[in-house]
Tab-separated table of C-alpha atoms and ligand atoms in Angstrom:
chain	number	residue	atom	x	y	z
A	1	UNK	CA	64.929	-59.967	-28.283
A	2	UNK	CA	61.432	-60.750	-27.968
A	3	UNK	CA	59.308	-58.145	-27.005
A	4	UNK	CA	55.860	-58.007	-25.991
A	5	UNK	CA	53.338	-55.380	-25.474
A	6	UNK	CA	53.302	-56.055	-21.715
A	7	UNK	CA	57.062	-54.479	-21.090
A	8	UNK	CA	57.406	-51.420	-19.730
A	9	UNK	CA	58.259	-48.260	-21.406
A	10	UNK	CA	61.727	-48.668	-19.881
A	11	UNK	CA	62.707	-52.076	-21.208
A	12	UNK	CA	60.828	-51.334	-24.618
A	13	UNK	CA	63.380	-47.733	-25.117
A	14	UNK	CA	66.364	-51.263	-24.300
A	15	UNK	CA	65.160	-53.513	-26.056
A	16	UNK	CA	62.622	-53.109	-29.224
A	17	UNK	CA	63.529	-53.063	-32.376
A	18	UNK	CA	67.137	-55.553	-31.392
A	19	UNK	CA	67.837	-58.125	-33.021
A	20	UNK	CA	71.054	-60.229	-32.593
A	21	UNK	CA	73.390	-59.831	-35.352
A	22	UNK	CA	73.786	-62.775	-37.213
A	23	UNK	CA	77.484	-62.682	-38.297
A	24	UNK	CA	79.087	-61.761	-35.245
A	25	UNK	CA	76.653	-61.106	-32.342
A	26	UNK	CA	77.374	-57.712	-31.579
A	27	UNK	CA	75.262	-56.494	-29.119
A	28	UNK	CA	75.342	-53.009	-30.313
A	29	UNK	CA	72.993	-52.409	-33.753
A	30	UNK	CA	75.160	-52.474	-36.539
A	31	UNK	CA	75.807	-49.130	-38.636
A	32	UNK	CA	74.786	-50.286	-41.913
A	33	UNK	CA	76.587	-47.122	-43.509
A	34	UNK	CA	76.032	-48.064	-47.313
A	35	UNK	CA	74.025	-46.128	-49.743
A	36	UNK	CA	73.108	-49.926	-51.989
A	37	UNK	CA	72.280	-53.407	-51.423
A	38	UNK	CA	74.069	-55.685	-53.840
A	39	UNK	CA	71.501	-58.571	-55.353
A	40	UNK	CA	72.558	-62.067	-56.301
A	41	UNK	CA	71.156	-61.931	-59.836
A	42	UNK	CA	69.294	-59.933	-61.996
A	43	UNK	CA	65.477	-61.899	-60.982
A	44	UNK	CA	66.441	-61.268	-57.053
A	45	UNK	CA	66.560	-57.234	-58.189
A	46	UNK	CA	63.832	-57.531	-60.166
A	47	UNK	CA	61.530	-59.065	-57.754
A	48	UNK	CA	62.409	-56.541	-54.764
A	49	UNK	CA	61.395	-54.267	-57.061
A	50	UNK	CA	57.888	-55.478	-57.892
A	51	UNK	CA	58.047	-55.922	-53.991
A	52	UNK	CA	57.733	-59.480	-54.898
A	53	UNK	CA	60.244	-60.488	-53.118
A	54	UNK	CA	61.654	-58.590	-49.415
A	55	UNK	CA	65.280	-57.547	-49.265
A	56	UNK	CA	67.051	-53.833	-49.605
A	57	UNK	CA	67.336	-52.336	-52.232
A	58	UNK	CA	68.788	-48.686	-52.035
A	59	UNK	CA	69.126	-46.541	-48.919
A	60	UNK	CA	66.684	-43.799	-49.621
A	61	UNK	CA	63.814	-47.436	-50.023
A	62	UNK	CA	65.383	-48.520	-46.645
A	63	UNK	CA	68.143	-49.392	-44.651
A	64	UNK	CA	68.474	-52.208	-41.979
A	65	UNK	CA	70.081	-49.355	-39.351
A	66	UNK	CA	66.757	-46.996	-39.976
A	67	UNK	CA	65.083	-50.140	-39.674
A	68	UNK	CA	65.804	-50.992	-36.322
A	69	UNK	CA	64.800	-47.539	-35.184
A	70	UNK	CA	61.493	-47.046	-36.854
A	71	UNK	CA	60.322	-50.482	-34.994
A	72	UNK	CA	61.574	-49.602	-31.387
A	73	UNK	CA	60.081	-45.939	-32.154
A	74	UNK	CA	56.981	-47.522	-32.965
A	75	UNK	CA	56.521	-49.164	-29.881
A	76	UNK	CA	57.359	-46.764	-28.187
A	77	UNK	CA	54.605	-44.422	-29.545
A	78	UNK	CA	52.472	-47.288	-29.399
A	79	UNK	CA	52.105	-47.434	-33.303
A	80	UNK	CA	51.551	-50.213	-35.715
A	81	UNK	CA	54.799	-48.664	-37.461
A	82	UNK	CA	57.090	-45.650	-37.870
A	83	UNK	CA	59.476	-43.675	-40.430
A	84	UNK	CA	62.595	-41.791	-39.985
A	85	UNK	CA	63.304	-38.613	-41.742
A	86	UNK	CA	66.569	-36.497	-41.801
A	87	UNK	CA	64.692	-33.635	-40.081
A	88	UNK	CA	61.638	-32.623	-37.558
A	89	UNK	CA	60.607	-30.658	-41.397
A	90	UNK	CA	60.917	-33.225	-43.344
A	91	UNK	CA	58.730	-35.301	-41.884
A	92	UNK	CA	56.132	-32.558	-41.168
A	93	UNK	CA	56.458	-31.591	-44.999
A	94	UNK	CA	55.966	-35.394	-45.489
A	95	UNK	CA	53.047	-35.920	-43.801
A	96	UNK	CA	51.041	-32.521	-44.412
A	97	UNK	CA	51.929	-33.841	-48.588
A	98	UNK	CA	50.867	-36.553	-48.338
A	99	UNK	CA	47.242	-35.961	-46.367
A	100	UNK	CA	46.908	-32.148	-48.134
A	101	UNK	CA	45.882	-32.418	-51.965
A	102	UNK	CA	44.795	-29.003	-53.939
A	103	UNK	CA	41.469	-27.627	-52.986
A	104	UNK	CA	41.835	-28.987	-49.105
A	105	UNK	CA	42.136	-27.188	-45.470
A	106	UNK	CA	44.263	-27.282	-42.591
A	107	UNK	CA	43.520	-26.244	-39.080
A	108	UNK	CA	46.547	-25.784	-37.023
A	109	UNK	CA	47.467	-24.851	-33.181
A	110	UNK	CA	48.264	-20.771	-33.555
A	111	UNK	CA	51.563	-21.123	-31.467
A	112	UNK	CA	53.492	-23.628	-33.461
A	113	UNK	CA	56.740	-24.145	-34.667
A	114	UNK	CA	58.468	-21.355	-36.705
A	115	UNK	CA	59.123	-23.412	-39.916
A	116	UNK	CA	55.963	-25.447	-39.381
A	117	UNK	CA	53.706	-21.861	-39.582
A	118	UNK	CA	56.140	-21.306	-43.207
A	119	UNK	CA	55.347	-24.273	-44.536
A	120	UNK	CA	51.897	-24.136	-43.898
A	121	UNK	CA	51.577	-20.246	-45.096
A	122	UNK	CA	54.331	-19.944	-47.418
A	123	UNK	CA	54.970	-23.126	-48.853
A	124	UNK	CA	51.691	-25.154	-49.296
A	125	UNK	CA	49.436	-22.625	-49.865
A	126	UNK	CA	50.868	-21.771	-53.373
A	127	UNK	CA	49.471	-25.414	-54.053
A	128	UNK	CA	46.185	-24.366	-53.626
A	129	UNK	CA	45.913	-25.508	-49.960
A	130	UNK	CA	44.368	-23.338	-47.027
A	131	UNK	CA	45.522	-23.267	-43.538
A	132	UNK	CA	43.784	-21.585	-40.852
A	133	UNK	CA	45.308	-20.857	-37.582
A	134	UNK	CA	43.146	-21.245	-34.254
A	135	UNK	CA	43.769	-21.490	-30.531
A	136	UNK	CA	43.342	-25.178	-30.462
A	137	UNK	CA	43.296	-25.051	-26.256
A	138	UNK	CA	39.713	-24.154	-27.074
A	139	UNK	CA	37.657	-27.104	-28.772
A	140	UNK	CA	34.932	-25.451	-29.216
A	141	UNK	CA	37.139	-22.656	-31.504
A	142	UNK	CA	38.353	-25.872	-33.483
A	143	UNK	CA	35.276	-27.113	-33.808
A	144	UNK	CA	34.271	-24.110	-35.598
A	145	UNK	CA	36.840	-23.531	-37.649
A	146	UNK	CA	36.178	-26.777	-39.658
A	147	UNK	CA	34.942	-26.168	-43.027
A	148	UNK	CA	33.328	-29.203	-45.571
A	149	UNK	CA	37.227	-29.391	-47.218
A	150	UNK	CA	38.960	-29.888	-43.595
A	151	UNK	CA	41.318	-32.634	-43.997
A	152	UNK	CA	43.840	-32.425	-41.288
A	153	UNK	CA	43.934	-30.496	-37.606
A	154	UNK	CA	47.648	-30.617	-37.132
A	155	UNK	CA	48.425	-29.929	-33.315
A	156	UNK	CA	51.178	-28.934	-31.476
A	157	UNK	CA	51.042	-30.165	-27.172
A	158	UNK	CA	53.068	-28.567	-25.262
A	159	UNK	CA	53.041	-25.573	-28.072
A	160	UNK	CA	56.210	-23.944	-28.699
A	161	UNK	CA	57.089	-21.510	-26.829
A	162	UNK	CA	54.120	-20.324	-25.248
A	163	UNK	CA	53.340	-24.441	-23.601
A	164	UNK	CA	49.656	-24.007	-24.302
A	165	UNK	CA	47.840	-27.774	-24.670
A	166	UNK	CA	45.144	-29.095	-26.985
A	167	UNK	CA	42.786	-31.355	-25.352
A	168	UNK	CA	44.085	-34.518	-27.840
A	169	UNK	CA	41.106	-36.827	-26.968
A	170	UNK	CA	38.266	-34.195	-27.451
A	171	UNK	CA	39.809	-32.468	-30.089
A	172	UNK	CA	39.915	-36.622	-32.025
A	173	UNK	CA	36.845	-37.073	-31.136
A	174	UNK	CA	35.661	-34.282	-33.238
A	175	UNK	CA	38.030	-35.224	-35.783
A	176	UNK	CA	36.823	-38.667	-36.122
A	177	UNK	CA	33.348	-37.803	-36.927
A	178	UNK	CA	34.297	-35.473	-39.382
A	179	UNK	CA	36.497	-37.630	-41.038
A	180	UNK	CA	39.184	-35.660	-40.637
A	181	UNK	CA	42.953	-36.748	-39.844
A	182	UNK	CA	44.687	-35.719	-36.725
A	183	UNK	CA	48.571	-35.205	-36.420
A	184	UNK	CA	50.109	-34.018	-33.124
A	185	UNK	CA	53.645	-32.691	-32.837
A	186	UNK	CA	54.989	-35.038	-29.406
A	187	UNK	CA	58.444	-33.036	-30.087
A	188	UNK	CA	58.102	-31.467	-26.448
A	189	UNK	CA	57.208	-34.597	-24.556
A	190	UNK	CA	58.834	-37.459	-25.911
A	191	UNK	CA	56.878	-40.437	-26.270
A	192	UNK	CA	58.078	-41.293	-22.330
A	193	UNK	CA	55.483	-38.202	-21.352
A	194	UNK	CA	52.190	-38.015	-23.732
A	195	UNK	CA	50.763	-41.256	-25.894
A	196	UNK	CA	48.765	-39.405	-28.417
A	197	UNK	CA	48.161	-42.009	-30.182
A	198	UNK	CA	46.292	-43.424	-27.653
A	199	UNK	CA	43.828	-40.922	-27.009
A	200	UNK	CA	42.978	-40.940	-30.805
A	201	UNK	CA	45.855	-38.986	-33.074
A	202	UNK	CA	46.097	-41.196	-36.432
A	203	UNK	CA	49.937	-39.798	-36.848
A	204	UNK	CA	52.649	-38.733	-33.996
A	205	UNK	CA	55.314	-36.316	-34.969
A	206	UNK	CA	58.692	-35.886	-33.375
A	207	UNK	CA	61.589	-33.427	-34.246
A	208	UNK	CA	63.998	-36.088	-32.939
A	209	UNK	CA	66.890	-33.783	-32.838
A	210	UNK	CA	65.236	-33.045	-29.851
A	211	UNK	CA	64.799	-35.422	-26.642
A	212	UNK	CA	64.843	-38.653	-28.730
A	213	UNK	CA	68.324	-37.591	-29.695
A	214	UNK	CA	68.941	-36.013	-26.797
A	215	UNK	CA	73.184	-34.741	-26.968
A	216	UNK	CA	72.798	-31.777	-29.239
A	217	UNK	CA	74.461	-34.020	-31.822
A	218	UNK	CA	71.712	-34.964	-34.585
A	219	UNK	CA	69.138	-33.252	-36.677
A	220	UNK	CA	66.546	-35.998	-37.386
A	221	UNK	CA	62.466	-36.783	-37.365
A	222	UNK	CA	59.999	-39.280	-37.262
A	223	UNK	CA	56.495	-40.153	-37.983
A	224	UNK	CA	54.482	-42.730	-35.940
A	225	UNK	CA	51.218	-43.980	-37.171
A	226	UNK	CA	49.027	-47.339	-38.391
A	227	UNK	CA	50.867	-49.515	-40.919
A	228	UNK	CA	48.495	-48.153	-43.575
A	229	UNK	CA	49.935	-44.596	-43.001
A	230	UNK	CA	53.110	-45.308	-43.279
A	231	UNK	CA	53.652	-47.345	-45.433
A	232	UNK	CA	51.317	-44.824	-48.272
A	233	UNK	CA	53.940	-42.254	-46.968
A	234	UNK	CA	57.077	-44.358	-46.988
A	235	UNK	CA	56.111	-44.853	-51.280
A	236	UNK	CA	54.826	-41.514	-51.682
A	237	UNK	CA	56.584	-38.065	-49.748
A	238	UNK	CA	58.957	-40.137	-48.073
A	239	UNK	CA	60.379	-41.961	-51.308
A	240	UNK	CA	59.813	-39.265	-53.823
A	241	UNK	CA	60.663	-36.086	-52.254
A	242	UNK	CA	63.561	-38.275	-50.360
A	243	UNK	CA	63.928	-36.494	-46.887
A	244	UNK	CA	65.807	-39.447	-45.645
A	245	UNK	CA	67.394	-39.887	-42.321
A	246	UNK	CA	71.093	-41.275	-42.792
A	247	UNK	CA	71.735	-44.586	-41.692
A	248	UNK	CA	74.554	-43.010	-38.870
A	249	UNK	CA	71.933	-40.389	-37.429
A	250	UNK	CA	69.454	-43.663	-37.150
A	251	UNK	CA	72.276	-45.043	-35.380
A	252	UNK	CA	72.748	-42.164	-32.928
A	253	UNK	CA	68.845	-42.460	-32.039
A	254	UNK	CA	69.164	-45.905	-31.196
A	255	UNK	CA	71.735	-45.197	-28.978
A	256	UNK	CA	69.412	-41.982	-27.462
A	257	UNK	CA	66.027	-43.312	-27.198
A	258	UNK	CA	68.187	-46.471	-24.866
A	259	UNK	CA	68.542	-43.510	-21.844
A	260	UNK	CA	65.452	-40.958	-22.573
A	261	UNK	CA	63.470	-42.596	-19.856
A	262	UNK	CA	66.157	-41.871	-17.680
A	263	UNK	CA	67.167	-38.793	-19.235
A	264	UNK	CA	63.547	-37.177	-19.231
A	265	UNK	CA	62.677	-38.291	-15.639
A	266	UNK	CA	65.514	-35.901	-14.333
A	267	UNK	CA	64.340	-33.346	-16.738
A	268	UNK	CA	60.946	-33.167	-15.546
A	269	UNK	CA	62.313	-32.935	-12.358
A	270	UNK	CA	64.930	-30.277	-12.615
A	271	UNK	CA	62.370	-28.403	-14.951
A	272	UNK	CA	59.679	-28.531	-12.210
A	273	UNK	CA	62.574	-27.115	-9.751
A	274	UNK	CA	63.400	-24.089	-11.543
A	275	UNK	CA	60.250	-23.711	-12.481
A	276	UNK	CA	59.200	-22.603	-9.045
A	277	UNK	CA	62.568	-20.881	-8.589
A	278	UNK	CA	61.533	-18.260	-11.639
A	279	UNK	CA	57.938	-17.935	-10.236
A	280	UNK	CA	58.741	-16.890	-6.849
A	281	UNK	CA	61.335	-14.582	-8.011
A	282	UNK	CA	60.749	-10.851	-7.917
A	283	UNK	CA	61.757	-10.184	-11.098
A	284	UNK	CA	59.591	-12.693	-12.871
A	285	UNK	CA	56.643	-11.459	-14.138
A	286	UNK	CA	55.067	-14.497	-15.219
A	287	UNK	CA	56.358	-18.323	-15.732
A	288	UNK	CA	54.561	-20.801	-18.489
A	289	UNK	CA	55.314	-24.512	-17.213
A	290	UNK	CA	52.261	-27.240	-16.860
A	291	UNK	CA	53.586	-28.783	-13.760
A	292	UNK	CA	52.944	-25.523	-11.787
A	293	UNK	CA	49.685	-25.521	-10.110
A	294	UNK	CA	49.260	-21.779	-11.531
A	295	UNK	CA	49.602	-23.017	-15.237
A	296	UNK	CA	46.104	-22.354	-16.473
A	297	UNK	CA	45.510	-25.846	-17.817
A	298	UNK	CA	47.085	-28.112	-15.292
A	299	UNK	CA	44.486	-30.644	-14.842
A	300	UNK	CA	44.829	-30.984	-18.842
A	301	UNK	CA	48.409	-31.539	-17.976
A	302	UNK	CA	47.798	-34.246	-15.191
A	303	UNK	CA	45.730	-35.851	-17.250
A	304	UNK	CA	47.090	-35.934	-20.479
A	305	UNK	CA	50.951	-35.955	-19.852
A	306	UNK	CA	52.706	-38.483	-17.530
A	307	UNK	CA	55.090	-35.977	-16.704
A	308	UNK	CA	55.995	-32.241	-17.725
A	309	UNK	CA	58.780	-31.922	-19.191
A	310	UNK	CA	61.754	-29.549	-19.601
A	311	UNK	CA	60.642	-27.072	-21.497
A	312	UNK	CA	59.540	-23.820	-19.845
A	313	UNK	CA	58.915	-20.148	-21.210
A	314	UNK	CA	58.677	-16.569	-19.244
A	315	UNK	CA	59.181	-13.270	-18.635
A	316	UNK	CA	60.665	-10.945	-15.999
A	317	UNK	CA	59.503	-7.779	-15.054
A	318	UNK	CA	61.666	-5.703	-16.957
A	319	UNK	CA	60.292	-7.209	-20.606
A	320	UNK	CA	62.463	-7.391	-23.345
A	321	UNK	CA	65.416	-5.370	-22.190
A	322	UNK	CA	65.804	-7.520	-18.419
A	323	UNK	CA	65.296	-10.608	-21.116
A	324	UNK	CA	68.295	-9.346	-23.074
A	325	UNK	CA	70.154	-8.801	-20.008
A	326	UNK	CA	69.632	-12.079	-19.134
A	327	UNK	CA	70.126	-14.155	-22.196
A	328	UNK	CA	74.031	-12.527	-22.457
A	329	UNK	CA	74.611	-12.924	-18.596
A	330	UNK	CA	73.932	-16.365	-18.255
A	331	UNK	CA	77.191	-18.568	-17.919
A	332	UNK	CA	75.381	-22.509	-17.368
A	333	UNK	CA	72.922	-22.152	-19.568
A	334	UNK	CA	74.203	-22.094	-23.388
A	335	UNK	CA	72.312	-19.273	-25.596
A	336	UNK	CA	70.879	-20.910	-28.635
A	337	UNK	CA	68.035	-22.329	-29.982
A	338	UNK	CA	66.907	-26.029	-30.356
A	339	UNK	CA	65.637	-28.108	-27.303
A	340	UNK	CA	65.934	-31.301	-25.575
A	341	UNK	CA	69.414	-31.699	-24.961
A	342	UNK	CA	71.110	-32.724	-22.049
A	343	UNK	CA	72.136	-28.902	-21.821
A	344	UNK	CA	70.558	-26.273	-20.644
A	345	UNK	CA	69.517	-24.342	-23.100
A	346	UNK	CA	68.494	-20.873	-23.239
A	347	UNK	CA	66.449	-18.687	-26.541
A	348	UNK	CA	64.325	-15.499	-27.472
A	349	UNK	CA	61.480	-16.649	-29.505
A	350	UNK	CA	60.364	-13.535	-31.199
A	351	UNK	CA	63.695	-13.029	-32.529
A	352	UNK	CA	64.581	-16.481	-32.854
A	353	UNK	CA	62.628	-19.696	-33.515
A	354	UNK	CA	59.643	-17.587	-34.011
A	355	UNK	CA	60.630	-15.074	-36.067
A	356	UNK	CA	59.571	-16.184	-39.285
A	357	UNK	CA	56.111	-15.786	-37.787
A	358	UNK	CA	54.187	-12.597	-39.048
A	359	UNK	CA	54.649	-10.254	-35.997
A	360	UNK	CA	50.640	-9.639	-35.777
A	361	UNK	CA	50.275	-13.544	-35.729
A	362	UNK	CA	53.130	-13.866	-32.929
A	363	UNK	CA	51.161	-11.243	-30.554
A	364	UNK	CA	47.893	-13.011	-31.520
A	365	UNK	CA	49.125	-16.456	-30.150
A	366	UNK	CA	51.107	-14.619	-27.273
A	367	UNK	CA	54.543	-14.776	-28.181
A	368	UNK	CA	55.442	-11.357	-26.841
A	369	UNK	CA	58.973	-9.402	-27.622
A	370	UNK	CA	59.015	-10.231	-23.530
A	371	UNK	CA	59.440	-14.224	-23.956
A	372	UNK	CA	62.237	-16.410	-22.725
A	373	UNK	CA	61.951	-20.019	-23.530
A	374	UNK	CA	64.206	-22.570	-21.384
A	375	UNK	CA	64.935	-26.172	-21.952
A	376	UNK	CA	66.339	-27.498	-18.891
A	377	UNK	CA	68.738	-29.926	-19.236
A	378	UNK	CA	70.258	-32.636	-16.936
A	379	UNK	CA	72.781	-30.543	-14.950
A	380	UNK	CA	72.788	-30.027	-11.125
A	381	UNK	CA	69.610	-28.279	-10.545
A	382	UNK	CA	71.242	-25.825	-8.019
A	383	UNK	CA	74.098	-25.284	-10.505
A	384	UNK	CA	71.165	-23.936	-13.237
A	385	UNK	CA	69.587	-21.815	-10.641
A	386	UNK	CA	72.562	-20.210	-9.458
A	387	UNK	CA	72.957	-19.218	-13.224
A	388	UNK	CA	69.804	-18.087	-13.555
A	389	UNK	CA	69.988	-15.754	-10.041
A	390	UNK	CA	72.577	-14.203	-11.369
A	391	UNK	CA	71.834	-13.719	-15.023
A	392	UNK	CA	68.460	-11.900	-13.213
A	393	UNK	CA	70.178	-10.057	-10.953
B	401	3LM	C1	63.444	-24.842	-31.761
B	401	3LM	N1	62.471	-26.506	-33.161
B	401	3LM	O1	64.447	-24.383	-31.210
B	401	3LM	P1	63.918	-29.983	-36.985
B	401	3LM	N2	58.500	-29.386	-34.278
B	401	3LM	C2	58.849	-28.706	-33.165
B	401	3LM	C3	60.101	-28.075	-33.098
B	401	3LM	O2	60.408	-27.419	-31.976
B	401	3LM	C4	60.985	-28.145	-34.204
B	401	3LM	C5	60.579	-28.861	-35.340
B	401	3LM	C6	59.328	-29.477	-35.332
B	401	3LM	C7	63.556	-25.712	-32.947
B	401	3LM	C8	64.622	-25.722	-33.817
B	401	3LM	S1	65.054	-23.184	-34.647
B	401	3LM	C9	65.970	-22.861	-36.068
B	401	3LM	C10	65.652	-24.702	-33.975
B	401	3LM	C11	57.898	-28.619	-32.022
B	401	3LM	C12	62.304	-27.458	-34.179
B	401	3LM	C13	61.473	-29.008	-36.531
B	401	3LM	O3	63.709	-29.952	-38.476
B	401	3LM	O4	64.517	-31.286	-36.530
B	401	3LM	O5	64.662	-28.761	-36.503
B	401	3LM	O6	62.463	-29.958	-36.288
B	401	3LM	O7	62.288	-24.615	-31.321
């Protein structure tokens, strides 16, 4: 199918990346579910090798199934090209590898991802690389924290669980004329909702197990980013520390970015629903979602997101023991953690996703023992609010 830069987001999610398969036409991309690539003759091997010569070679150098994903993911993001990985961590490992060398300095958002604040304080650091963690929803705090070895600001928007933003463009801006590399973590709005690429990130980050997959079904990630990038990482962290996505889970993303237009436009709406639901409920203390007019940085939101998607965290009145009380009443909405799913999905951060985070950290960035996070899925709207009344009440 050819594809141009002029089609919608819609028909791109269709369409990109397709080609017709040669030996029978199936419209469907084929599952190319082999581990090696057989070559005619020993030169043919020899010269894919020397990259003389372009062909597969070996699953964990590239598949024609990942293939097809990493191009319709790239323009979706908008990128000159893009890499799979068999988990959101293994491409942030990938990436943060690649860019971090001994002696350098990371700035990160202070509400991040559990695993992503490990790696970053547990793992990486005993290679001689510092990480400092800031509220990136102030510039002026990220400005400061860069020191003359800053080589990455790595950026979580919406952050997890608290939804605080980063101001992508002003925080690039900086960036750029420091020379130092950007990476945002898009997990939370797909690429259907926020374009960071476009308003300056050098590399997008996406657990896809999340709303790219979108059924619950796959643990997967991806990297999006100029061809440069990607293809130094695709040799280097990608190649040699081999967190490869399997040529099946490629498969299933295919089939989920096809409906995540779709799929996210009734979970921004739903979300925004219930959303008002929790905040003019009596027992709500306080509800963090950027489409709500009360969410401290919702002209940020407007302006930066095209929508605001499913995920939304609070607390009731009653603090941790009312969001307990809640988590085991609720019938609807499924208690566990991950996101993005067509279910609703209900977790406690602090005990949960988060807990890996020192507890002095977790207050520090605001993720109190009080803190429900919600991704709202694609049920009936009413249906989730009537779970939620009565998992309050
Ligand atoms: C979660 N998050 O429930 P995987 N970046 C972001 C994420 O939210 C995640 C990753 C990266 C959750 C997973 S907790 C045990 C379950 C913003 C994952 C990492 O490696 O695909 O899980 O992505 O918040």
């Amino acid at each position: 199918m050819f594809m141009t830069k002029k089609h919608d987001f819609k028909t791109l999610a269709v369409h990109a990346g397709q080609k017709p398969d040669k030996l029978h036409g199936a419209l469907a991309t084929p599952l190319y579910q082999t581990s090696t690539f057989v070559f005619d003759n020993v030169q043919q091997g020899a010269n894919r090798f020397a990259g003389e010569e372009t062909g597969y070679i070996y699953t964990r150098l590239g598949n024609p199934t990942q293939a097809v994903l990493e191009e319709k993911m790239a323009a979706l993001e908008g990128g000159e090209a893009a890499l799979a990985f068999g988990s959101g961590m293994a491409a942030v490992s990938a990436v943060l590898m690649y860019f971090l060398k001994s002696g350098d300095h990371v700035v990160h958002s202070d509400a991040i991802y559990g695993c992503t604040h490990s790696f970053l304080h547990e793992i990486i650091c005993d290679y001689n690389v510092s990480a400092t963690s800031v509220d990136t929803s102030d510039v002026q705090k990220v400005k400061d924290a860069i020191k003359p070895n800053t080589k990455v600001i790595y950026l979580e928007t919406p952050a997890n669980p608290t939804m605080k933003l980063c101001d992508i463009e002003a925080i690039t801006k900086i960036a750029k004329e420091a020379g130092i590399v950007v990476i945002v973590d898009n997990t939370f709005m797909s690429p259907y909702l926020q374009s960071p690429l476009e308003l300056g990130a050098d590399v997008v980050l996406h657990s896809a197990t999340k709303y790219i997959g979108g059924h619950g079904d796959v643990v997967a990630g991806l990297l999006v980013g100029s061809k440069e990038i990607m293809d130094g990482i695709r040799m280097t962290t990608l190649k040699d520390i081999g967190g490869i996505i399997a040529p099946f889970d490629a498969w299933l993303l295919i089939r989920g970015l096809k409906t995540l237009a779709v799929r996210m436009d009734r979970t921004c709406e739903n979300a925004q629903k219930v959303a008002e639901f929790l905040e003019q409920h009596p027992a709500v203390e306080k509800v963090h979602y950027p489409g709500l007019p009360s969410f401290p940085q919702h002209e940020l939101a407007k302006k930066q997101m095209k929508g605001f998607s499913g995920l939304i965290s609070f607390e009731l009145k009653g603090g941790y023991d009312a969001g307990v009380k809640l988590m085991n009443s609720v019938k609807l909405c499924q208690l566990a953690v991950s996101l993005g799913d067509v279910d609703t999905l209900i977790q406690h951060p602090a005990s949960m996703t988060h807990s890996v985070v020192p507890e002095e950290e977790r207050l520090e960035a605001k993720i109190t023992p009080g803190l429900v996070r919600l991704s709202v899925g694609i049920e009936d709207v009413q249906d989730i609010i009537e779970d939620l009344e009565q998992g309050i009440s």
